[in-house]
PDB file of C-alpha atoms in Angstrom:
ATOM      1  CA  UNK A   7       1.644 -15.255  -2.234  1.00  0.00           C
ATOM      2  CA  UNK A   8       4.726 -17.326  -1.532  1.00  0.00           C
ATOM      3  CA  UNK A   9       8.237 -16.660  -0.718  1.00  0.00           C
ATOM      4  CA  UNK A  10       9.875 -19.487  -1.407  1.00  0.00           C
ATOM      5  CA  UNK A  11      13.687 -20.201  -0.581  1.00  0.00           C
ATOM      6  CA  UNK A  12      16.030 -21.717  -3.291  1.00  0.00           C
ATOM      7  CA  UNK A  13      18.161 -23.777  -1.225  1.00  0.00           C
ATOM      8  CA  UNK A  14      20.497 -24.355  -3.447  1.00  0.00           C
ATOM      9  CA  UNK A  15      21.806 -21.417  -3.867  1.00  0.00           C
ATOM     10  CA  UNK A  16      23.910 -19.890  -1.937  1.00  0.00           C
ATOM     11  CA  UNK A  17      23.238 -18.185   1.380  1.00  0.00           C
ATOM     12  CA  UNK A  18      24.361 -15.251   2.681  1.00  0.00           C
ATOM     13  CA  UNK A  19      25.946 -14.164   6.229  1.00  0.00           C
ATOM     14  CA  UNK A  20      22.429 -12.882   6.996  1.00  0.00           C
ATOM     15  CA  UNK A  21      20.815 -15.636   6.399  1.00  0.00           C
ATOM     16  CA  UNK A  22      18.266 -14.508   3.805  1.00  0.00           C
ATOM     17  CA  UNK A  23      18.819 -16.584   0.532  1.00  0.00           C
ATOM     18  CA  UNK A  24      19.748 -15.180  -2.814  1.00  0.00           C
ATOM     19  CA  UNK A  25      17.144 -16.542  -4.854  1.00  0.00           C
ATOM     20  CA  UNK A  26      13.859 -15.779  -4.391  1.00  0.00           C
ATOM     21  CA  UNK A  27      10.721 -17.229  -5.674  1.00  0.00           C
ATOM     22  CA  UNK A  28       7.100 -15.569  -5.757  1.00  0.00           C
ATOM     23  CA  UNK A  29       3.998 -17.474  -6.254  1.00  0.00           C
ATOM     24  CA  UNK A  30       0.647 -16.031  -6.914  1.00  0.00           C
ATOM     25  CA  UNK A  31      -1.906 -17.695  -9.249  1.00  0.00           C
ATOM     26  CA  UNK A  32      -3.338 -16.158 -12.293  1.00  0.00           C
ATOM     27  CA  UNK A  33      -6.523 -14.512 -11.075  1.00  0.00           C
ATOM     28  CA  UNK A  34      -4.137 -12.439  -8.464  1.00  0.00           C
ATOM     29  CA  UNK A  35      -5.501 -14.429  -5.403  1.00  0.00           C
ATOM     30  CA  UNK A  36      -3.042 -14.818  -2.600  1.00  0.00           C
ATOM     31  CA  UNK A  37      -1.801 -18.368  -2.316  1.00  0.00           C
ATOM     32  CA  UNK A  38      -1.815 -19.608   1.246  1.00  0.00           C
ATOM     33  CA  UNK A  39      -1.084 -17.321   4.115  1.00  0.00           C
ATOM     34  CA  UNK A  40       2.033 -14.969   4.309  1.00  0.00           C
ATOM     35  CA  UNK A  41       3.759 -13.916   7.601  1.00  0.00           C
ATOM     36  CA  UNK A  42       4.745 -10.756   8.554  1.00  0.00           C
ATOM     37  CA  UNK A  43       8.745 -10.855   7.596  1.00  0.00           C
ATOM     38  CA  UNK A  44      11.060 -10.366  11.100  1.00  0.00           C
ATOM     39  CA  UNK A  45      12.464  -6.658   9.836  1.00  0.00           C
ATOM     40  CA  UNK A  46      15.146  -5.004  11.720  1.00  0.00           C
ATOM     41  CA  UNK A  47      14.532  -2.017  13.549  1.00  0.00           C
ATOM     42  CA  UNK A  48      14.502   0.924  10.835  1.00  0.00           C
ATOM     43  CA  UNK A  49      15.323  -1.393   7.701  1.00  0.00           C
ATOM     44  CA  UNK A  50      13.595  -3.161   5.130  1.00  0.00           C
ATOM     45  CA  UNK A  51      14.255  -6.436   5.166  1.00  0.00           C
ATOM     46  CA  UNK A  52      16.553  -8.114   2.552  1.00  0.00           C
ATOM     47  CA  UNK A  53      14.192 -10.216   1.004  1.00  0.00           C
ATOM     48  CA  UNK A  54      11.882  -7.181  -0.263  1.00  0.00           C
ATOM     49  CA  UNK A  55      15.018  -5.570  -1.273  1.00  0.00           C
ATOM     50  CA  UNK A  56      16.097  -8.299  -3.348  1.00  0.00           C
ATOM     51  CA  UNK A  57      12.675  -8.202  -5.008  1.00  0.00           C
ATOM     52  CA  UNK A  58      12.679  -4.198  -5.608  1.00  0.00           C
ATOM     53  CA  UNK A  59      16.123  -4.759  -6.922  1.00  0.00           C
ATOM     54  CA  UNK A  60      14.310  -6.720  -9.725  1.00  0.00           C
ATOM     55  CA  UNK A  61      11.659  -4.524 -10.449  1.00  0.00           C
ATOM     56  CA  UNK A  62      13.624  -1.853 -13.126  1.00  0.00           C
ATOM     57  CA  UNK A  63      10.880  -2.085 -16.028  1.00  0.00           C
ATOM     58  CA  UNK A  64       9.663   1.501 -15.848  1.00  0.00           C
ATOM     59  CA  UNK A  65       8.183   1.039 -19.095  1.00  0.00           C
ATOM     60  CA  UNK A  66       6.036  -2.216 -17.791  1.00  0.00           C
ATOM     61  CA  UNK A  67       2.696  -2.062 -19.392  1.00  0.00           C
ATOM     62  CA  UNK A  68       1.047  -4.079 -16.248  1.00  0.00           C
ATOM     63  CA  UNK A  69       1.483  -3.648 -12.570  1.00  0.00           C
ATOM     64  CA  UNK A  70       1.076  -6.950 -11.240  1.00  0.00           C
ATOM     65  CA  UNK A  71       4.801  -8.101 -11.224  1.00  0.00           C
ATOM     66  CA  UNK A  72       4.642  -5.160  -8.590  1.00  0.00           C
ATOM     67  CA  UNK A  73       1.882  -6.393  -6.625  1.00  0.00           C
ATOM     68  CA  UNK A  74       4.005  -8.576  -4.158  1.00  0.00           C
ATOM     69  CA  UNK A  75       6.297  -5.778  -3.701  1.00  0.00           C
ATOM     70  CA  UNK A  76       4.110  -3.760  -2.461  1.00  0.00           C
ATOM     71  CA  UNK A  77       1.799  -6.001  -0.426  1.00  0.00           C
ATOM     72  CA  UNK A  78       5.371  -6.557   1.454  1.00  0.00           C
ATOM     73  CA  UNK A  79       6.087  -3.419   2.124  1.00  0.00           C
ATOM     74  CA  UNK A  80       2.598  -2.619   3.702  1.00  0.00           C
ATOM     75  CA  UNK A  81       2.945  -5.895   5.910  1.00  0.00           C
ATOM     76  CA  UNK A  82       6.199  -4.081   7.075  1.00  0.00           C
ATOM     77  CA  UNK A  83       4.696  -1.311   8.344  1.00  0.00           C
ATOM     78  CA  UNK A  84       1.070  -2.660   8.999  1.00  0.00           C
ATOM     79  CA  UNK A  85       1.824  -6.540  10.741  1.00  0.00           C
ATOM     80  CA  UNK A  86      -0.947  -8.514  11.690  1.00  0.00           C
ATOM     81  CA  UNK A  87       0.228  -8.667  15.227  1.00  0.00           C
ATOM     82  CA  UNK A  88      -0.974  -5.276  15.564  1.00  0.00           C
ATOM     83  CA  UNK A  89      -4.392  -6.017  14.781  1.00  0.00           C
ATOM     84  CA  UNK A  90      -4.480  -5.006  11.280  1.00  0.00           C
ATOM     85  CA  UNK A  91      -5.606  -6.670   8.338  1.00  0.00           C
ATOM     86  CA  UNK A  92      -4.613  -6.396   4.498  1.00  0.00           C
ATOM     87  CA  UNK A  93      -6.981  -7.395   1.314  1.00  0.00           C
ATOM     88  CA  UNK A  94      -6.133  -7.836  -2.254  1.00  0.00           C
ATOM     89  CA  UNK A  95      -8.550  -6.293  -4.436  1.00  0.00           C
ATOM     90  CA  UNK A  96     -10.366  -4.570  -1.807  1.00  0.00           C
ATOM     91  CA  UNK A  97     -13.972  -4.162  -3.206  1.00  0.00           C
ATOM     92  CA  UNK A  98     -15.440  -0.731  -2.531  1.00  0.00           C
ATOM     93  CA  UNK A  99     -19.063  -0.999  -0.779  1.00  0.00           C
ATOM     94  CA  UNK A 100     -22.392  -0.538  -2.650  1.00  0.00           C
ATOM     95  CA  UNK A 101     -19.901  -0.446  -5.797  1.00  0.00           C
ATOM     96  CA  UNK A 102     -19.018  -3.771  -6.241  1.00  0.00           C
ATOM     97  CA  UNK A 103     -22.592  -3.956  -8.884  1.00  0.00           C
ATOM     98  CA  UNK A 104     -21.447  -0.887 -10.922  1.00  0.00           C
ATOM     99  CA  UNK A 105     -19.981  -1.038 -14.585  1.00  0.00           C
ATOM    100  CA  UNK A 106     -16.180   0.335 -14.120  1.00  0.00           C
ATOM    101  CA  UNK A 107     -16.072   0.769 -10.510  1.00  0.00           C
ATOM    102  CA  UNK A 108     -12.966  -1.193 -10.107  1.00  0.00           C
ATOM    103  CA  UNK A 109     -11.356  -3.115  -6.995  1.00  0.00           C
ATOM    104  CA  UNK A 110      -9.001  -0.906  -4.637  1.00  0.00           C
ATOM    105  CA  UNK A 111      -5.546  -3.112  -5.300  1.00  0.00           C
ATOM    106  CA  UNK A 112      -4.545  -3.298  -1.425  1.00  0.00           C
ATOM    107  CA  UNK A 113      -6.504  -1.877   1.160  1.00  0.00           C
ATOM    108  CA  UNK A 114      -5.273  -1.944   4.892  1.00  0.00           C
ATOM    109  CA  UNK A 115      -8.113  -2.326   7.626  1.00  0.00           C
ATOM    110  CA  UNK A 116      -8.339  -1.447  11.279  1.00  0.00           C
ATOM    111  CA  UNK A 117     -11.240  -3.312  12.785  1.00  0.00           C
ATOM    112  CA  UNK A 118     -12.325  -3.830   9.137  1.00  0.00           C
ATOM    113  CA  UNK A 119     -12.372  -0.363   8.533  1.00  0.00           C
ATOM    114  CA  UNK A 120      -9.834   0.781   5.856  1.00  0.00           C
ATOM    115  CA  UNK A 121      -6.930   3.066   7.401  1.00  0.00           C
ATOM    116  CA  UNK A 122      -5.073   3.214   3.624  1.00  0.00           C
ATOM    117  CA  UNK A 123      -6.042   2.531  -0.033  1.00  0.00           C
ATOM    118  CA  UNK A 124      -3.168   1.682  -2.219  1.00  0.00           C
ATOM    119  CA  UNK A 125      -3.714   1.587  -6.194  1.00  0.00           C
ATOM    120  CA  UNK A 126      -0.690  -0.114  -7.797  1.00  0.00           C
ATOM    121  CA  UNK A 127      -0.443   1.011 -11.605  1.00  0.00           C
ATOM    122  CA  UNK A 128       1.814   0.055 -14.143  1.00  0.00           C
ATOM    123  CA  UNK A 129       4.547   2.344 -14.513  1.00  0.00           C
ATOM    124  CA  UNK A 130       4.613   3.021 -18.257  1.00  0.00           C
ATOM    125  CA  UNK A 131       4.045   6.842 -19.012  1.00  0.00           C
ATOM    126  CA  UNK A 132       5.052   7.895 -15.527  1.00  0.00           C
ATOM    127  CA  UNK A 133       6.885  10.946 -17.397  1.00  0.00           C
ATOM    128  CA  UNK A 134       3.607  12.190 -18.901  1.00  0.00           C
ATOM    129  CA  UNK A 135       1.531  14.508 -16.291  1.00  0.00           C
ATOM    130  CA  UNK A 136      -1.870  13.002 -17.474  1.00  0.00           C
ATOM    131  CA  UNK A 137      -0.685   9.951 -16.363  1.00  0.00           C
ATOM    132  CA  UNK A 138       0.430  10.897 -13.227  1.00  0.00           C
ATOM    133  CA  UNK A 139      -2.930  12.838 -12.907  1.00  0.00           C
ATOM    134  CA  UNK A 140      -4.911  10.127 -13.737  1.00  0.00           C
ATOM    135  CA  UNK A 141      -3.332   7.913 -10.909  1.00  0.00           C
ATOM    136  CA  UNK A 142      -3.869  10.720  -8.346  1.00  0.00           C
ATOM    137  CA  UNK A 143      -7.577  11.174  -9.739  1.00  0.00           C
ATOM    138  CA  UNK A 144      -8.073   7.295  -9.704  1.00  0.00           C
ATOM    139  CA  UNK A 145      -6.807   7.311  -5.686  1.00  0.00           C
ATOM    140  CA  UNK A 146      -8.992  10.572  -4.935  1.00  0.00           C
ATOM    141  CA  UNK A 147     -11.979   8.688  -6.224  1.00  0.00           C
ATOM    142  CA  UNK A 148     -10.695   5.425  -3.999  1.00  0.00           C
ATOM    143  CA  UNK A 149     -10.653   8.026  -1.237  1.00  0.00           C
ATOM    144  CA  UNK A 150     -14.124   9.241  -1.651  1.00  0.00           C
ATOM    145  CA  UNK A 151     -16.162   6.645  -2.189  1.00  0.00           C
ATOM    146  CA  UNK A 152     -14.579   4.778   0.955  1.00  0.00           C
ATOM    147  CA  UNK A 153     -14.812   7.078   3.686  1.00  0.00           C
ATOM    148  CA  UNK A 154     -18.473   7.065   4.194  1.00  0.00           C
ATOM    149  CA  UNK A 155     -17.913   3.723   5.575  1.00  0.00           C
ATOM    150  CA  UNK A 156     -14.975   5.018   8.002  1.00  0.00           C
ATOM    151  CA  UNK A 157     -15.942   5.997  11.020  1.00  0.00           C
ATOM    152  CA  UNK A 158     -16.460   9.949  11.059  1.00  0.00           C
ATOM    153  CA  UNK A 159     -12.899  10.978  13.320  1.00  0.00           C
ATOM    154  CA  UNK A 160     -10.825   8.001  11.421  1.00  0.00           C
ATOM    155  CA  UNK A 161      -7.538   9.126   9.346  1.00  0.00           C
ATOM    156  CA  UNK A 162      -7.517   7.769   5.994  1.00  0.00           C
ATOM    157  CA  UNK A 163      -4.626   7.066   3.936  1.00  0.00           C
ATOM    158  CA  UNK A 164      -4.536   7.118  -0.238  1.00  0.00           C
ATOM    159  CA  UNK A 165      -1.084   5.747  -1.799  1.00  0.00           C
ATOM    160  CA  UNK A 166      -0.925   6.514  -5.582  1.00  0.00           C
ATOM    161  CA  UNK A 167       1.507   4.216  -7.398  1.00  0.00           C
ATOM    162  CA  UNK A 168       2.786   4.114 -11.137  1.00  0.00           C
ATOM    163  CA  UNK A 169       5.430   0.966 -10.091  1.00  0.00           C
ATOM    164  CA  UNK A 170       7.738   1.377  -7.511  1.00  0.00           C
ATOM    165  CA  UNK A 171       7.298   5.536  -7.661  1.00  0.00           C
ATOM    166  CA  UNK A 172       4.694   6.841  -5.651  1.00  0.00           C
ATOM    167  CA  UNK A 173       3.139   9.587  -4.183  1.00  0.00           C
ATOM    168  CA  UNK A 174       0.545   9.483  -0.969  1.00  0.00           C
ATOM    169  CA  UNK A 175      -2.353  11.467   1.247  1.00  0.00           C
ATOM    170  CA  UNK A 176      -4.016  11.418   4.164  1.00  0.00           C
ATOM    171  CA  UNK A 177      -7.274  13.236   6.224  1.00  0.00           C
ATOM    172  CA  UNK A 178      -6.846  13.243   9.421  1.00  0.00           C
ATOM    173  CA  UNK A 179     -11.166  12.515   9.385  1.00  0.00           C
ATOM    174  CA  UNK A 180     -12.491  10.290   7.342  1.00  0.00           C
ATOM    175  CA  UNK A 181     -15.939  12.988   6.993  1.00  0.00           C
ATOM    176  CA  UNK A 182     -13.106  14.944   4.890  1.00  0.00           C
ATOM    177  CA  UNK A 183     -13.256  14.703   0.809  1.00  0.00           C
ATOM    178  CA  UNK A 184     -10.053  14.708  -0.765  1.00  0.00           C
ATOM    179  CA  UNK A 185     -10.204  18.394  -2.017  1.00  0.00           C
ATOM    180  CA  UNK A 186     -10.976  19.293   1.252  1.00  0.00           C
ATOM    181  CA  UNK A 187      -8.032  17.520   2.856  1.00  0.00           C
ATOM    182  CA  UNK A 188      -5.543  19.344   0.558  1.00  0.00           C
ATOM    183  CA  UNK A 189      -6.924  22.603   1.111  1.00  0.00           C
ATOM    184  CA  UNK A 190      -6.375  22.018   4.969  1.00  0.00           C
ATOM    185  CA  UNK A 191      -3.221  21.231   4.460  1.00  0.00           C
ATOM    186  CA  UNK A 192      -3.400  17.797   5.709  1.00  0.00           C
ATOM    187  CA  UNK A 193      -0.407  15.649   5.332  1.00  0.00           C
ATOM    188  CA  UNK A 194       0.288  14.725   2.003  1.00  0.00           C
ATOM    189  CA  UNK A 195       3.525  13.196   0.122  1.00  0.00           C
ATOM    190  CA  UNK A 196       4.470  14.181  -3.630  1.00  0.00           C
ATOM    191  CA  UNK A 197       6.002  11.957  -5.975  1.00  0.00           C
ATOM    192  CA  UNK A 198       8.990   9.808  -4.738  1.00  0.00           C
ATOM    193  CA  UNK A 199      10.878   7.767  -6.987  1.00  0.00           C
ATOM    194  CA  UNK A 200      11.569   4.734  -5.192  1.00  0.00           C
ATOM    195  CA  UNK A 201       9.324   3.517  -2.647  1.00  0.00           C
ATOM    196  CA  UNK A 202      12.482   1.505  -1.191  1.00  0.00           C
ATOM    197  CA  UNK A 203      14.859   4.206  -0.946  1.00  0.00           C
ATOM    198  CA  UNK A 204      15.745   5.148   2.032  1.00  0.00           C
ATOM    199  CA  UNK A 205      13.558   8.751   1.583  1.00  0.00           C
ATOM    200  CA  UNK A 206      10.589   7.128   0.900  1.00  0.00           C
ATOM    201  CA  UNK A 207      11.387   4.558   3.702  1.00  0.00           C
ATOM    202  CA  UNK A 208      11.423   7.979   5.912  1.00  0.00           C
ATOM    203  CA  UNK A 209       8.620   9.676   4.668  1.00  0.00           C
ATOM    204  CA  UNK A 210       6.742   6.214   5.261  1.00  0.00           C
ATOM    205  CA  UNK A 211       8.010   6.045   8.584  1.00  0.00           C
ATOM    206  CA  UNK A 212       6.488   9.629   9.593  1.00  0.00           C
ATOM    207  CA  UNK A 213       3.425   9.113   7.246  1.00  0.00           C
ATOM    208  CA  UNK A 214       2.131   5.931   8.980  1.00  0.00           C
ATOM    209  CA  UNK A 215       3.176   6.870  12.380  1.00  0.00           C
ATOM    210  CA  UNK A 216       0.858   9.846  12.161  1.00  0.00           C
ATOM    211  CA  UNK A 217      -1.861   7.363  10.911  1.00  0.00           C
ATOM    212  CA  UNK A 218      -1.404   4.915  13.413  1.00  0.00           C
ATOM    213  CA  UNK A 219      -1.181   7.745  16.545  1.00  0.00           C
ATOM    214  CA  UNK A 220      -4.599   9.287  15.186  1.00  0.00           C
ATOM    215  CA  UNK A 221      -6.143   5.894  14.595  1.00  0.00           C
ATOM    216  CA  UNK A 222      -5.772   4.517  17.780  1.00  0.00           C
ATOM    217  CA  UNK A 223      -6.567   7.283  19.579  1.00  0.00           C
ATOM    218  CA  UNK A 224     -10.611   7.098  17.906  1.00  0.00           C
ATOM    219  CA  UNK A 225     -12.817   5.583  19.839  1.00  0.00           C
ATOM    220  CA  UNK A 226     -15.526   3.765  18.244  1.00  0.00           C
ATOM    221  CA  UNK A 227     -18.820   3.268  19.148  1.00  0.00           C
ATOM    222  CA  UNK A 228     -19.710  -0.393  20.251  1.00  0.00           C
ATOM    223  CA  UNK A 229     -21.472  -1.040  17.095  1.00  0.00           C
ATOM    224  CA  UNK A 230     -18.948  -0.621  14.633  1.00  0.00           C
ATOM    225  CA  UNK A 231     -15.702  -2.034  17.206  1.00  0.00           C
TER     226      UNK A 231
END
C-alpha cells in the first residue's frame, strides 16, 4: 500500500494534504513498503482520518476498501520500531492445505508470534445478530487455531470487524480457548461503532497497552526468541 500525496491540491496548516491516494494491487498484496505515520501523542493522525472520513458505505458488500484503514490504524499502535511486525493475509499454520480454512486478514507478530488477529468483514448486515455472530464465531475460530503456535504465557488479541465497527478479545495466555477466556473474564470489548472515534481510540489505547505490558513481560525460551 501507498499513500500518495496530491500536490496539487491544497495543503493544510498541518501539513498533511487533502487528497489522498491509496494504492494496492488487485490480489490485495501490499505495494512497496509503508512507514509507520509520525502520530501525535494521543491522536490519530490526519491522514487515517481523512481516509475513515471516506469510508460511510455501511451497506458495502466487500471489505477491502477497508483494508488500508485498518492496516493504518494497527501500524499506529503496533510500529515497527518496536519490534513488531504486521502481515496481510496471515496464513494460519498446518491450515494453509485445508478446503475453507481461510487467511487471517491482518495479523500482528511479536518475534513472529501473533499478539492480535484482525478479520476485516464487509459491513453489510451489521444490524442482523447472525451476522454479527458469525464475525465473532469466524475470530473465535482465528483465535483457536492460532494459539497452539503462541507461546504457552503469551496474550492474544482477536479484533472482529464488520467495516469500521468492531468489537475485540483478548487471553491473557495463549494455552486459553476462547470460551475459556470469556468465562474468566478476561478483557474483552463489545461492539463499538467507529473504530476512529475517540471511544474506540480509548478503549484501543487500554486494550493494547494491557497486551503489550503482558507481552513483554514473557520470557521465551531460546528456541522460539
Amino acid at each position: 500500500m501507498h499513500i500518495l500525496a496530491d500536490t496539487s491540491s491544497p495543503v493544510p496548516q498541518s501539513g498533511v494534504p487533502r487528497i489522498l491516494h491509496i494504492v494496492r494491487d488487485c490480489r490485495g498484496d501490499v505495494l512497496g513498503e509503508l512507514d509507520s505515520p509520525c502520530v501525535p501523542a494521543g491522536l490519530y493522525p490526519e491522514v487515517l482520518l481523512q481516509m475513515a472520513a471516506c469510508l460511510n458505505d455501511e451497506h458495502a458488500s466487500s471489505p477491502y476498501q477497508f483494508y488500508d484503514l485498518w492496516e493504518l490504524i494497527l501500524l499506529h499502535w503496533f510500529p515497527e520500531r518496536e519490534g513488531y511486525s504486521i502481515t496481510h493475509q496471515w496464513p494460519i499454520p498446518y491450515l494453509e492445505d485445508r478446503d475453507g480454512a481461510g487467511d487471517v486478514t491482518f495479523a500482528v507478530l511479536d518475534r513472529d508470534h501473533p499478539v492480535v488477529l484482525l478479520q476485516v468483514s464487509a459491513p453489510r448486515g451489521f444490524d442482523n445478530p447472525h451476522t454479527r455472530a458469525a464475525a465473532e464465531a469466524l475470530s473465535a475460530s482465528h483465535f483457536e487455531h492460532a494459539a497452539p503456535y503462541c507461546p504457552g504465557d503469551q496474550p492474544l488479541c482477536a479484533v472482529a470487524a464488520l467495516g469500521k465497527k468492531w468489537t475485540a478479545f483478548q487471553a491473557t495466555s495463549a494455552s486459553l480457548t476462547a470460551h475459556e477466556a470469556r468465562a474468566l473474564g478476561e478483557e474483552s470489548i463489545e461492539w463499538m461503532d467507529d473504530i476512529v472515534s475517540e471511544p474506540s481510540y480509548e478503549m484501543l489505547e487500554r486494550f493494547f497497552s494491557v497486551l503489550k505490558e503482558r507481552s513483554t513481560s514473557v520470557i521465551l525460551p531460546v528456541g522460539l526468541r
